Backbone as JSON, one array per atom type, in Angstrom:
{
  "sequence": "XXXXXXXXXXXXXXXXXXXXXXXXXXXXXXXXXXXXXXXXXXXXXXXXXXXXXXXXXXXXXXXXXXXXXXXXXXXXXXXXXXXXXXXXXXXXXXXXXXXXXXXXXXXXXXXXXXXXXXXXXXXXXXXXXXXXXXXXXXXXXXXXXXXXXXXXXXXXXXXXXXXXXXXXXXXXXXXXXXXXXXXXXXXXXXXXXXXXXXXXXXXXXXXXXXXXXXXXXXXXXXXXXXXXXXXXXXXXXXXXXXXXXXXXXXXXXXXXXXXXXXXXXX",
  "N": [[-9.9, -89.45, -10.0], [-10.03, -86.62, -7.98], [-12.66, -84.21, -8.37], [-11.69, -81.79, -7.89], [-9.13, -81.92, -8.47], [-6.32, -80.97, -10.27], [-3.75, -80.31, -12.59], [-3.24, -77.7, -13.05], [-4.18, -74.86, -11.4], [-7.44, -73.45, -11.5], [-7.5, -70.9, -10.94], [-5.21, -69.8, -11.83], [-5.39, -68.98, -14.43], [-6.88, -66.77, -14.48], [-6.66, -63.43, -15.01], [-5.46, -60.93, -12.77], [-6.71, -57.78, -12.28], [-4.81, -54.81, -12.16], [-4.97, -52.32, -9.69], [-5.47, -49.0, -10.37], [-3.08, -46.41, -9.65], [-3.82, -43.94, -7.31], [-3.88, -40.4, -7.44], [-1.79, -38.43, -5.34], [-3.13, -37.01, -2.36], [-3.65, -33.63, -2.23], [-1.91, -31.31, -0.13], [-3.68, -29.53, 2.4], [-4.65, -26.25, 1.7], [-3.59, -23.22, 3.24], [-5.93, -21.48, 5.18], [-7.41, -18.2, 4.96], [-8.03, -17.25, 7.5], [-6.35, -18.89, 9.11], [-3.87, -17.98, 8.19], [-3.94, -15.32, 9.01], [-4.06, -15.69, 11.74], [-1.57, -16.85, 12.17], [0.09, -14.73, 11.5], [-0.68, -12.9, 13.47], [0.19, -14.3, 15.73], [2.99, -14.25, 15.38], [3.47, -11.56, 15.6], [2.66, -11.16, 18.25], [4.71, -12.43, 19.6], [6.83, -10.77, 19.24], [8.97, -8.55, 20.81], [9.22, -5.9, 20.27], [11.17, -4.05, 21.04], [13.39, -2.94, 19.98], [15.0, -1.3, 17.15], [15.42, -3.19, 15.13], [13.57, -5.07, 15.82], [11.17, -3.75, 15.27], [11.42, -3.52, 12.45], [11.29, -6.22, 11.85], [8.7, -6.81, 12.62], [7.35, -5.26, 10.76], [7.95, -6.64, 8.38], [6.68, -9.02, 8.93], [4.04, -8.15, 8.78], [3.8, -7.34, 6.09], [4.62, -9.43, 4.48], [2.56, -11.5, 3.92], [1.28, -10.34, 1.72], [2.71, -10.69, -0.55], [2.1, -12.89, -2.18], [-0.11, -12.06, -3.44], [0.43, -10.27, -5.26], [0.35, -8.51, -8.42], [1.47, -9.34, -11.77], [3.13, -7.35, -12.78], [3.72, -6.06, -10.44], [2.33, -3.84, -9.65], [-0.09, -3.89, -8.52], [-2.12, -5.02, -5.76], [-4.12, -7.59, -4.92], [-6.22, -8.71, -2.64], [-8.65, -9.92, -2.21], [-12.13, -10.25, -3.1], [-13.74, -8.21, -2.42], [-14.26, -4.77, -1.6], [-13.95, -1.25, -0.8], [-16.23, 1.38, -1.6], [-15.41, 1.88, -4.12], [-13.75, 1.53, -7.44], [-12.28, -1.6, -8.7], [-9.7, -1.33, -9.63], [-8.74, 0.93, -8.26], [-8.85, -0.12, -5.71], [-6.94, -2.12, -5.82], [-4.72, -0.56, -6.34], [-4.64, 0.63, -3.89], [-3.87, -1.52, -2.34], [-1.19, -1.73, -3.12], [-0.18, 0.84, -2.44], [-0.65, 1.4, 0.32], [1.23, -0.13, 1.65], [3.44, 1.45, 1.62], [3.3, 3.13, 3.76], [4.44, 1.82, 5.83], [6.86, 0.93, 4.76], [8.27, 3.18, 3.93], [9.0, 4.73, 6.36], [10.66, 2.73, 7.38], [12.73, 2.89, 5.6], [14.03, 5.29, 5.96], [16.96, 6.92, 6.67], [18.51, 4.62, 6.55], [20.65, 2.49, 4.62], [19.72, 0.95, 1.49], [20.3, -1.69, 1.55], [19.99, -2.47, 4.13], [17.51, -2.04, 5.21], [15.62, -3.96, 4.74], [13.64, -3.83, 2.83], [12.24, -4.49, -0.32], [13.06, -2.58, -2.63], [13.33, -2.61, -5.4], [11.15, -4.03, -6.28], [9.11, -2.18, -5.68], [9.89, -0.16, -7.41], [9.43, -1.41, -9.87], [6.62, -1.75, -9.73], [5.7, 0.94, -9.67], [6.64, 1.79, -12.19], [5.01, 0.29, -13.92], [2.46, 1.07, -12.95], [2.07, 3.84, -13.43], [2.1, 4.16, -16.09], [0.27, 5.02, -18.79], [-0.25, 3.31, -20.96], [0.05, 0.84, -20.08], [-1.07, -2.42, -18.92], [-1.48, -2.58, -16.23], [-1.93, -0.07, -15.38], [-2.76, 2.59, -13.06], [-4.74, 4.35, -13.45], [-6.17, 7.52, -14.19], [-6.92, 10.1, -11.86], [-10.12, 11.29, -10.85], [-12.57, 13.7, -9.87], [-12.97, 13.64, -6.34], [-11.94, 11.05, -6.01], [-10.76, 7.84, -5.02], [-8.18, 7.36, -5.7], [-6.81, 9.76, -5.13], [-6.55, 9.62, -2.44], [-4.74, 7.5, -2.15], [-2.42, 8.62, -3.21], [-1.13, 10.01, -1.21], [0.85, 8.45, 0.41], [2.79, 8.23, -1.59], [3.69, 10.91, -1.93], [4.73, 11.32, 0.66], [6.84, 9.46, 0.53], [8.43, 10.5, -1.59], [9.21, 12.89, -0.43], [10.79, 12.14, 1.63], [12.49, 9.9, 1.15], [13.84, 10.17, -1.47], [16.04, 9.09, -2.73], [15.67, 6.4, -2.83], [13.18, 5.95, -3.98], [12.71, 7.66, -6.1], [15.03, 8.61, -7.57], [16.04, 6.15, -8.75], [14.31, 5.73, -10.82], [13.55, 5.77, -14.32], [13.78, 8.59, -16.61], [11.31, 8.86, -18.11], [9.44, 7.5, -16.56], [9.57, 8.98, -14.2], [8.46, 11.41, -15.16], [5.93, 10.52, -15.79], [5.0, 9.66, -13.27], [5.01, 12.01, -11.81], [3.13, 13.54, -13.25], [0.88, 11.97, -12.82], [0.56, 12.31, -10.07], [0.1, 15.04, -9.88], [-2.58, 15.41, -10.24], [-3.67, 15.65, -7.76], [-3.75, 18.35, -7.3], [-5.45, 19.19, -9.1], [-7.97, 18.1, -8.99], [-11.16, 17.94, -7.45], [-11.64, 17.5, -3.93], [-13.34, 15.8, -1.16], [-14.57, 17.98, 1.43], [-12.8, 17.7, 3.83], [-10.63, 15.77, 5.92], [-9.23, 14.92, 3.67], [-7.93, 17.01, 2.46], [-5.37, 16.97, 3.4], [-3.98, 15.18, 1.82], [-3.31, 16.56, -0.48], [-1.41, 18.26, 0.58], [0.71, 16.57, 1.33], [1.39, 15.38, -1.12], [2.28, 17.61, -2.64], [4.47, 18.41, -1.05], [6.2, 16.25, -1.59], [6.56, 16.37, -4.39], [7.73, 18.82, -4.57], [10.12, 18.27, -3.26], [11.55, 16.66, -5.05], [11.89, 18.33, -7.14], [9.93, 18.48, -9.12], [7.02, 19.58, -10.97], [4.79, 21.46, -8.96], [2.36, 22.66, -6.45], [2.59, 25.23, -4.41], [0.8, 27.08, -3.52], [-1.6, 25.63, -3.49], [-0.93, 23.82, -1.53], [-0.65, 25.5, 0.8], [-3.21, 26.61, 0.97], [-4.64, 24.37, 1.62], [-3.64, 23.78, 4.2], [-4.39, 26.11, 5.53], [-7.05, 25.68, 5.61], [-7.42, 23.65, 7.51], [-6.74, 25.06, 9.75], [-8.97, 26.61, 10.06], [-10.74, 24.77, 11.07], [-9.88, 24.13, 13.54], [-10.46, 23.46, 16.9], [-9.45, 23.93, 19.45], [-7.34, 23.01, 22.2], [-6.02, 20.85, 20.9], [-7.93, 19.65, 19.32], [-9.82, 19.04, 16.4], [-12.37, 19.61, 13.92], [-13.65, 17.31, 11.46], [-13.82, 18.67, 8.9], [-16.12, 21.37, 7.94], [-18.16, 20.76, 9.95], [-19.98, 19.09, 12.59], [-18.61, 16.86, 12.97], [-16.85, 14.47, 14.79], [-14.61, 12.13, 14.99], [-12.73, 9.05, 14.54], [-11.14, 9.86, 12.42], [-9.95, 12.15, 13.2], [-7.81, 11.52, 14.85], [-6.54, 9.4, 13.49], [-6.14, 10.47, 11.02], [-5.94, 13.53, 10.74], [-4.37, 14.3, 13.01], [-2.24, 12.48, 12.66], [-1.19, 12.93, 10.02], [-0.54, 15.59, 10.4], [1.73, 15.3, 12.14], [3.41, 14.01, 10.38], [3.72, 15.94, 8.48], [5.03, 17.97, 9.98], [7.43, 16.62, 10.59], [8.57, 16.37, 7.97], [8.83, 19.02, 7.06], [10.74, 20.07, 8.78], [13.07, 18.87, 8.06], [16.39, 19.15, 6.67], [16.29, 19.9, 3.88], [13.88, 21.3, 3.56], [13.85, 23.07, 5.64]],
  "CA": [[-9.27, -88.18, -9.56], [-11.04, -85.7, -7.4], [-13.05, -83.19, -9.31], [-10.97, -80.61, -7.68], [-7.72, -82.1, -8.74], [-5.86, -80.45, -11.57], [-2.34, -79.87, -12.65], [-3.16, -76.28, -13.04], [-5.34, -74.25, -10.71], [-8.3, -72.69, -12.32], [-7.27, -69.44, -10.68], [-4.0, -69.31, -12.53], [-5.68, -68.48, -15.76], [-7.7, -65.58, -14.39], [-5.77, -62.23, -14.76], [-5.89, -60.03, -11.69], [-6.46, -56.4, -12.75], [-4.08, -53.89, -11.21], [-5.68, -51.11, -9.28], [-4.68, -47.83, -10.81], [-2.61, -45.58, -8.6], [-4.52, -42.72, -7.12], [-2.98, -39.24, -7.24], [-1.67, -38.07, -3.91], [-4.03, -35.98, -1.81], [-2.86, -32.37, -2.01], [-1.9, -30.8, 1.22], [-4.68, -28.55, 2.5], [-4.12, -24.88, 1.63], [-3.82, -22.4, 4.44], [-7.04, -20.47, 5.03], [-7.05, -16.79, 5.3], [-8.05, -17.17, 8.94], [-5.14, -19.42, 9.63], [-2.74, -17.09, 7.85], [-4.06, -14.14, 9.9], [-3.75, -16.14, 13.11], [-0.1, -17.05, 12.19], [0.7, -13.39, 11.52], [-0.93, -12.37, 14.82], [1.08, -14.97, 16.66], [4.36, -13.76, 15.13], [3.51, -10.2, 16.13], [2.55, -11.25, 19.64], [5.94, -12.9, 20.08], [7.86, -9.74, 18.96], [9.05, -7.64, 21.97], [9.15, -4.47, 19.78], [12.03, -3.28, 21.95], [14.54, -2.39, 19.24], [14.66, -0.92, 15.77], [15.35, -4.44, 14.34], [12.27, -5.74, 16.16], [10.16, -3.09, 14.5], [11.57, -3.91, 11.08], [10.81, -7.57, 11.76], [7.22, -6.72, 12.71], [6.91, -4.75, 9.48], [8.04, -7.75, 7.45], [5.57, -9.95, 9.26], [2.73, -7.64, 8.26], [3.82, -7.17, 4.66], [4.92, -10.73, 3.74], [1.41, -12.17, 3.28], [0.77, -9.67, 0.54], [3.55, -11.01, -1.71], [1.47, -13.83, -3.06], [-1.32, -11.45, -4.02], [0.96, -9.19, -6.15], [0.17, -8.72, -9.84], [2.67, -9.75, -12.51], [3.97, -6.13, -12.87], [3.97, -5.61, -9.11], [1.67, -2.56, -9.44], [-1.41, -4.01, -7.82], [-2.23, -6.11, -4.79], [-5.52, -7.97, -4.77], [-6.33, -9.66, -1.51], [-9.95, -10.53, -2.12], [-13.1, -9.87, -4.09], [-14.61, -7.14, -1.91], [-13.5, -3.57, -1.3], [-14.81, -0.15, -0.43], [-17.23, 1.86, -2.59], [-14.63, 2.34, -5.31], [-13.49, 0.5, -8.4], [-11.33, -2.58, -8.33], [-8.3, -0.81, -9.89], [-8.37, 1.77, -7.11], [-8.68, -1.03, -4.61], [-5.67, -2.83, -5.98], [-3.74, 0.44, -6.07], [-4.6, 0.77, -2.39], [-3.01, -2.67, -1.78], [0.17, -1.37, -3.37], [0.26, 2.09, -1.85], [-0.69, 1.37, 1.74], [2.43, -0.72, 2.22], [4.47, 2.49, 1.77], [3.22, 3.77, 5.12], [5.43, 1.13, 6.68], [8.19, 0.79, 4.11], [9.04, 4.47, 3.9], [9.73, 4.98, 7.61], [11.72, 1.76, 7.49], [13.85, 3.25, 4.73], [14.61, 6.58, 6.32], [18.2, 6.93, 7.39], [19.23, 3.4, 6.38], [20.96, 2.1, 3.26], [18.71, 0.05, 1.02], [20.68, -3.06, 1.84], [19.81, -2.69, 5.55], [16.13, -1.74, 5.72], [14.76, -5.11, 4.6], [12.58, -3.56, 1.82], [12.59, -4.81, -1.74], [12.7, -1.38, -3.38], [13.23, -2.9, -6.82], [9.78, -4.38, -6.55], [8.34, -0.92, -5.73], [10.2, 0.55, -8.61], [8.69, -2.08, -10.95], [5.28, -1.42, -9.61], [5.51, 2.3, -10.06], [6.85, 1.88, -13.66], [3.77, -0.21, -14.56], [1.26, 1.72, -12.44], [1.87, 5.18, -13.88], [2.21, 4.22, -17.54], [-1.13, 4.93, -19.29], [-0.34, 2.29, -21.97], [0.3, -0.52, -19.43], [-2.31, -3.06, -18.49], [-1.64, -2.4, -14.75], [-2.07, 1.42, -15.07], [-3.64, 2.82, -11.94], [-5.85, 5.22, -13.9], [-6.16, 8.92, -13.89], [-7.87, 10.42, -10.83], [-11.18, 12.22, -11.15], [-13.0, 14.38, -8.58], [-13.36, 12.8, -5.18], [-11.46, 9.71, -6.42], [-9.9, 7.12, -4.06], [-6.76, 7.5, -6.1], [-6.31, 10.92, -4.45], [-6.15, 9.13, -1.11], [-3.6, 6.64, -2.26], [-1.32, 9.45, -3.63], [-0.48, 10.52, -0.1], [2.12, 7.86, 0.78], [3.87, 8.55, -2.58], [4.23, 12.18, -1.53], [5.55, 11.05, 1.83], [8.05, 8.79, 0.04], [9.26, 11.39, -2.38], [9.72, 13.92, 0.44], [11.7, 11.68, 2.68], [13.51, 8.9, 0.67], [13.91, 10.27, -2.95], [17.11, 8.32, -3.23], [15.24, 5.04, -3.0], [11.95, 5.81, -4.79], [12.64, 8.58, -7.23], [16.25, 8.64, -8.36], [16.28, 4.98, -9.52], [13.32, 5.66, -11.97], [14.02, 6.37, -15.65], [13.16, 9.88, -16.85], [9.97, 8.76, -18.56], [8.64, 7.11, -15.46], [9.54, 10.17, -13.34], [7.44, 12.31, -15.7], [4.56, 9.94, -15.65], [4.57, 9.64, -11.84], [4.73, 13.5, -11.42], [1.91, 13.93, -13.91], [-0.21, 11.27, -12.17], [0.37, 12.88, -8.75], [-0.36, 16.45, -9.99], [-4.04, 15.39, -10.15], [-4.06, 16.08, -6.4], [-3.95, 19.75, -7.35], [-6.42, 19.51, -10.2], [-9.22, 17.47, -8.8], [-11.9, 18.31, -6.15], [-11.73, 16.46, -2.87], [-14.29, 16.06, -0.07], [-14.16, 19.08, 2.29], [-12.53, 17.12, 5.13], [-9.23, 15.46, 6.03], [-8.61, 14.69, 2.36], [-7.05, 18.1, 2.08], [-3.95, 16.68, 3.76], [-3.32, 14.46, 0.71], [-2.73, 17.55, -1.34], [-0.28, 18.83, 1.24], [1.81, 15.53, 1.25], [1.81, 15.24, -2.48], [3.07, 18.76, -3.02], [5.8, 18.31, -0.44], [6.96, 15.22, -2.28], [6.87, 16.84, -5.77], [8.65, 19.92, -4.38], [11.4, 17.67, -2.85], [12.23, 16.13, -6.17], [12.05, 19.3, -8.25], [8.84, 18.31, -10.14], [5.92, 20.58, -10.87], [3.88, 21.28, -7.7], [1.59, 23.87, -6.16], [2.67, 25.69, -3.07], [-0.53, 27.73, -3.19], [-2.5, 24.55, -3.1], [-0.46, 23.29, -0.17], [-0.94, 26.45, 1.86], [-4.61, 26.73, 1.11], [-5.07, 23.19, 2.39], [-3.24, 23.98, 5.57], [-5.28, 27.16, 6.07], [-8.41, 25.09, 5.81], [-7.31, 22.99, 8.75], [-6.74, 26.1, 10.83], [-10.41, 27.04, 10.27], [-11.49, 23.72, 11.8], [-9.28, 23.91, 14.86], [-11.38, 23.79, 18.04], [-8.74, 24.18, 20.69], [-6.83, 21.8, 22.99], [-5.61, 19.8, 20.0], [-9.05, 19.02, 18.62], [-10.31, 19.6, 15.07], [-13.52, 18.91, 13.31], [-13.31, 16.77, 10.23], [-14.59, 19.46, 7.93], [-17.0, 22.35, 8.48], [-19.28, 20.08, 10.5], [-19.85, 18.71, 13.96], [-18.06, 15.5, 12.99], [-15.65, 14.2, 15.6], [-14.46, 10.67, 14.97], [-11.43, 8.51, 14.45], [-10.33, 10.52, 11.51], [-9.2, 13.26, 13.8], [-6.53, 11.01, 15.31], [-5.95, 8.55, 12.48], [-5.74, 11.25, 9.8], [-5.49, 14.9, 10.88], [-3.2, 14.31, 13.85], [-1.15, 11.68, 12.1], [-0.65, 13.68, 8.91], [0.12, 16.8, 10.96], [2.99, 14.93, 12.58], [4.23, 13.7, 9.23], [4.07, 17.23, 7.87], [6.1, 18.63, 10.82], [8.67, 15.96, 10.36], [9.09, 16.65, 6.67], [9.32, 20.45, 6.82], [11.86, 20.41, 9.61], [14.26, 18.31, 7.51], [17.31, 20.19, 6.09], [15.93, 20.37, 2.55], [12.77, 22.29, 3.66], [14.06, 24.08, 6.7]],
  "C": [[-10.36, -87.27, -8.96], [-11.38, -84.68, -8.45], [-12.36, -81.91, -9.08], [-9.52, -80.71, -8.01], [-7.42, -81.61, -10.17], [-4.41, -80.11, -11.5], [-2.15, -78.42, -12.62], [-4.36, -75.69, -12.36], [-6.11, -73.42, -11.64], [-8.11, -71.22, -12.05], [-6.09, -68.9, -11.42], [-4.33, -68.65, -13.84], [-6.51, -67.21, -15.72], [-6.77, -64.36, -14.08], [-6.32, -61.39, -13.65], [-5.62, -58.56, -12.14], [-5.74, -55.63, -11.7], [-4.89, -52.64, -10.99], [-4.89, -49.89, -9.67], [-4.22, -46.97, -9.54], [-3.42, -44.29, -8.48], [-3.58, -41.57, -6.92], [-2.92, -38.9, -5.75], [-2.65, -36.97, -3.57], [-3.23, -34.74, -1.61], [-2.98, -31.95, -0.58], [-2.96, -29.63, 1.32], [-4.02, -27.12, 2.46], [-4.47, -24.13, 2.91], [-4.92, -21.46, 4.26], [-6.57, -19.14, 5.4], [-7.12, -16.57, 6.82], [-6.83, -17.76, 9.62], [-3.92, -18.57, 9.35], [-2.77, -15.85, 8.75], [-3.67, -14.53, 11.35], [-2.21, -16.33, 13.25], [0.63, -15.7, 12.29], [0.52, -12.76, 12.89], [-0.03, -12.97, 15.83], [2.49, -14.49, 16.55], [4.49, -12.4, 15.81], [3.48, -10.25, 17.65], [3.87, -11.69, 20.3], [7.11, -11.85, 19.91], [7.84, -8.75, 20.14], [8.94, -6.18, 21.56], [9.99, -3.57, 20.67], [13.25, -2.68, 21.25], [14.1, -2.01, 17.83], [14.58, -2.21, 14.88], [14.05, -5.16, 14.6], [11.11, -5.05, 15.36], [10.19, -3.4, 13.0], [11.06, -5.31, 10.86], [9.31, -7.58, 11.75], [6.64, -6.21, 11.34], [6.87, -5.89, 8.41], [6.95, -8.78, 7.7], [4.25, -9.48, 8.66], [2.73, -7.58, 6.8], [3.96, -8.52, 3.88], [3.7, -11.39, 3.19], [0.88, -11.59, 2.05], [1.55, -10.09, -0.68], [2.85, -11.93, -2.67], [0.27, -13.24, -3.81], [-0.88, -10.32, -4.99], [0.67, -9.53, -7.64], [1.53, -8.94, -10.53], [3.65, -8.56, -12.59], [4.22, -5.52, -11.55], [3.31, -4.25, -8.78], [0.41, -2.66, -8.68], [-1.33, -5.16, -6.83], [-3.71, -6.39, -4.64], [-5.65, -8.98, -3.74], [-7.69, -10.33, -1.38], [-10.88, -9.97, -3.16], [-14.07, -8.75, -3.55], [-13.67, -5.97, -1.62], [-14.46, -2.46, -0.8], [-15.76, 0.21, -1.58], [-16.52, 2.44, -3.76], [-14.26, 1.17, -6.24], [-12.35, -0.41, -8.04], [-9.89, -2.1, -8.57], [-7.86, 0.07, -8.74], [-8.11, 0.93, -5.89], [-7.33, -1.76, -4.69], [-4.5, -1.86, -5.9], [-3.56, 0.64, -4.51], [-3.75, -0.31, -1.77], [-1.53, -2.37, -2.02], [0.65, -0.23, -2.48], [0.28, 2.06, -0.28], [0.57, 0.77, 2.39], [3.55, 0.39, 2.41], [4.47, 3.18, 3.12], [4.13, 3.09, 6.11], [6.78, 1.11, 6.04], [8.97, 2.1, 4.14], [9.69, 4.81, 5.22], [10.86, 3.97, 7.84], [12.98, 2.18, 6.74], [14.56, 4.5, 5.07], [15.88, 6.37, 7.17], [18.98, 5.6, 7.33], [19.54, 3.09, 4.88], [19.96, 1.03, 2.82], [19.03, -1.41, 1.36], [20.38, -3.42, 3.31], [18.4, -2.57, 6.06], [15.19, -2.95, 5.45], [13.6, -4.91, 3.55], [13.06, -3.86, 0.45], [12.17, -3.58, -2.61], [12.66, -1.64, -4.86], [11.82, -3.28, -7.17], [8.89, -3.15, -6.56], [8.61, -0.2, -7.01], [9.42, -0.1, -9.81], [7.23, -1.78, -10.89], [4.88, 0.05, -10.05], [5.65, 2.45, -11.58], [5.57, 1.38, -14.35], [2.55, 0.59, -14.19], [0.99, 3.08, -13.0], [1.91, 5.29, -15.45], [0.76, 4.05, -18.14], [-1.31, 3.81, -20.31], [-0.1, 0.85, -21.35], [-0.98, -1.06, -18.9], [-2.55, -2.88, -16.98], [-1.68, -0.89, -14.4], [-3.09, 1.67, -14.02], [-4.84, 3.67, -12.36], [-5.69, 6.62, -13.42], [-7.23, 9.26, -12.87], [-8.88, 11.43, -11.4], [-11.58, 12.84, -9.82], [-13.46, 13.42, -7.57], [-13.08, 11.33, -5.33], [-10.6, 9.14, -5.29], [-8.47, 7.18, -4.42], [-6.09, 8.67, -5.45], [-5.8, 10.5, -3.05], [-4.84, 8.42, -1.19], [-2.35, 7.37, -2.75], [-0.52, 9.89, -2.41], [0.81, 9.79, 0.27], [3.2, 8.03, -0.27], [4.47, 9.91, -2.28], [5.14, 12.08, -0.34], [6.88, 10.45, 1.44], [8.97, 9.72, -0.69], [9.95, 12.46, -1.5], [10.75, 13.47, 1.39], [12.81, 10.68, 2.19], [13.65, 8.95, -0.88], [15.03, 9.42, -3.51], [16.74, 6.87, -3.48], [13.97, 4.92, -3.91], [11.73, 6.7, -5.88], [13.86, 8.49, -8.12], [16.46, 7.38, -9.18], [15.35, 4.89, -10.78], [13.96, 6.28, -13.24], [13.23, 7.68, -15.84], [11.68, 9.76, -17.29], [9.04, 8.39, -17.4], [8.54, 8.23, -14.44], [8.44, 11.11, -13.86], [6.08, 11.79, -15.55], [4.08, 9.94, -14.19], [4.22, 11.07, -11.41], [3.35, 13.9, -12.03], [0.74, 13.29, -13.2], [-0.53, 11.93, -10.8], [-0.21, 14.33, -8.83], [-1.9, 16.54, -9.99], [-4.55, 15.8, -8.78], [-4.32, 17.58, -6.36], [-5.06, 20.15, -8.32], [-7.8, 18.97, -9.97], [-9.86, 17.9, -7.43], [-11.88, 17.16, -5.19], [-12.93, 16.81, -1.9], [-13.72, 17.13, 0.83], [-13.89, 18.55, 3.67], [-11.0, 16.8, 5.16], [-8.55, 15.15, 4.78], [-7.71, 15.82, 1.98], [-5.59, 17.84, 2.39], [-3.23, 15.88, 2.65], [-2.66, 15.34, -0.24], [-1.4, 18.07, -0.81], [0.9, 17.83, 1.05], [2.27, 15.38, -0.15], [2.61, 16.4, -2.92], [4.41, 18.86, -2.34], [6.74, 17.37, -1.15], [7.44, 15.77, -3.67], [7.87, 18.01, -5.58], [10.08, 19.35, -4.04], [12.23, 17.22, -4.06], [12.3, 17.04, -7.31], [11.02, 19.17, -9.36], [7.83, 19.44, -10.0], [5.03, 20.32, -9.63], [3.17, 22.61, -7.54], [1.76, 24.24, -4.69], [1.39, 26.42, -2.62], [-1.51, 26.75, -2.76], [-2.18, 23.99, -1.77], [-0.93, 24.2, 0.94], [-2.4, 26.64, 2.05], [-5.18, 25.59, 1.86], [-4.81, 23.33, 3.86], [-4.12, 25.03, 6.23], [-6.65, 26.64, 6.37], [-8.46, 24.38, 7.2], [-7.34, 23.99, 9.95], [-8.15, 26.55, 11.1], [-11.17, 25.98, 11.04], [-10.94, 23.41, 13.15], [-10.24, 24.36, 15.96], [-10.78, 24.11, 19.37], [-8.35, 22.91, 21.36], [-6.5, 20.59, 22.11], [-6.71, 19.16, 19.23], [-9.41, 19.8, 17.34], [-11.67, 18.93, 14.8], [-13.03, 18.39, 11.96], [-14.11, 17.47, 9.13], [-15.45, 20.51, 8.65], [-18.32, 21.78, 9.08], [-19.04, 19.82, 11.96], [-19.15, 17.34, 14.09], [-16.79, 15.42, 13.81], [-15.54, 12.68, 15.68], [-12.96, 10.28, 14.84], [-10.53, 9.17, 13.42], [-9.55, 11.69, 12.03], [-7.8, 12.68, 14.23], [-5.81, 10.26, 14.23], [-5.45, 9.35, 11.3], [-5.14, 12.62, 10.2], [-4.3, 14.97, 11.86], [-2.03, 13.63, 13.33], [-0.46, 12.46, 10.99], [0.01, 14.99, 9.36], [1.57, 16.45, 11.47], [3.95, 14.61, 11.41], [4.64, 14.97, 8.57], [5.19, 17.97, 8.7], [7.44, 17.96, 10.62], [9.31, 16.28, 9.06], [9.59, 18.06, 6.61], [10.39, 20.89, 7.78], [13.15, 19.64, 9.19], [15.14, 19.37, 6.82], [16.86, 20.72, 4.75], [14.82, 21.45, 2.66], [13.02, 23.34, 4.72], [14.64, 25.4, 6.25]]
}
């Protein structure tokens, strides 16, 4: 018999090890640059020719922030860098700056039609103004970034109290009003920051909370001192002329005029 002959192949007795299954390769996560490009593309395709188009554009801008929201919805953290202020103030900024878009969207429309999740804002405020909460925004001190971020809250209270004030429980209303009153108690830089006091006091006045009309008028008088003519201001008692004239002083002036010409203030 041939040396290779056998009733059983020698290979039959050798077990073949099974290769373990490898876990599936996760889908690549979208980079910040890709997400920004997608948002820019959506905006570029929006004709912005109707009110609904503008609301859609607002949603396009705000939607990427949802995944960066804290558990209590009081903070938005989009990265590990910020301005020259503390992280809590930076995360408050992430929450508050959205109001500059959400509030105009909510003016004159029922909550069911403006596309804004006002319940999430209410949750954020409830956590943010409670000194005993882990997401508390912190009390403002002199020249604090928190004073800047109070301005859109004043704008909201003055224009849509039915959506951002009345749904709050009494305790949260008191805490929010107390937190905002710091705008009248803390020193600000002698520049466009005076307008934050104006807007906060208009909002507090609108909802019947403690406010300071003398502080409001003193701030407005200060801007009159800086008026240069032909629509120009200086940003403080200096020679400074920069984008804060248009982005801040002109913009907040228009907001102020809109608010005080509404039936409640007229």
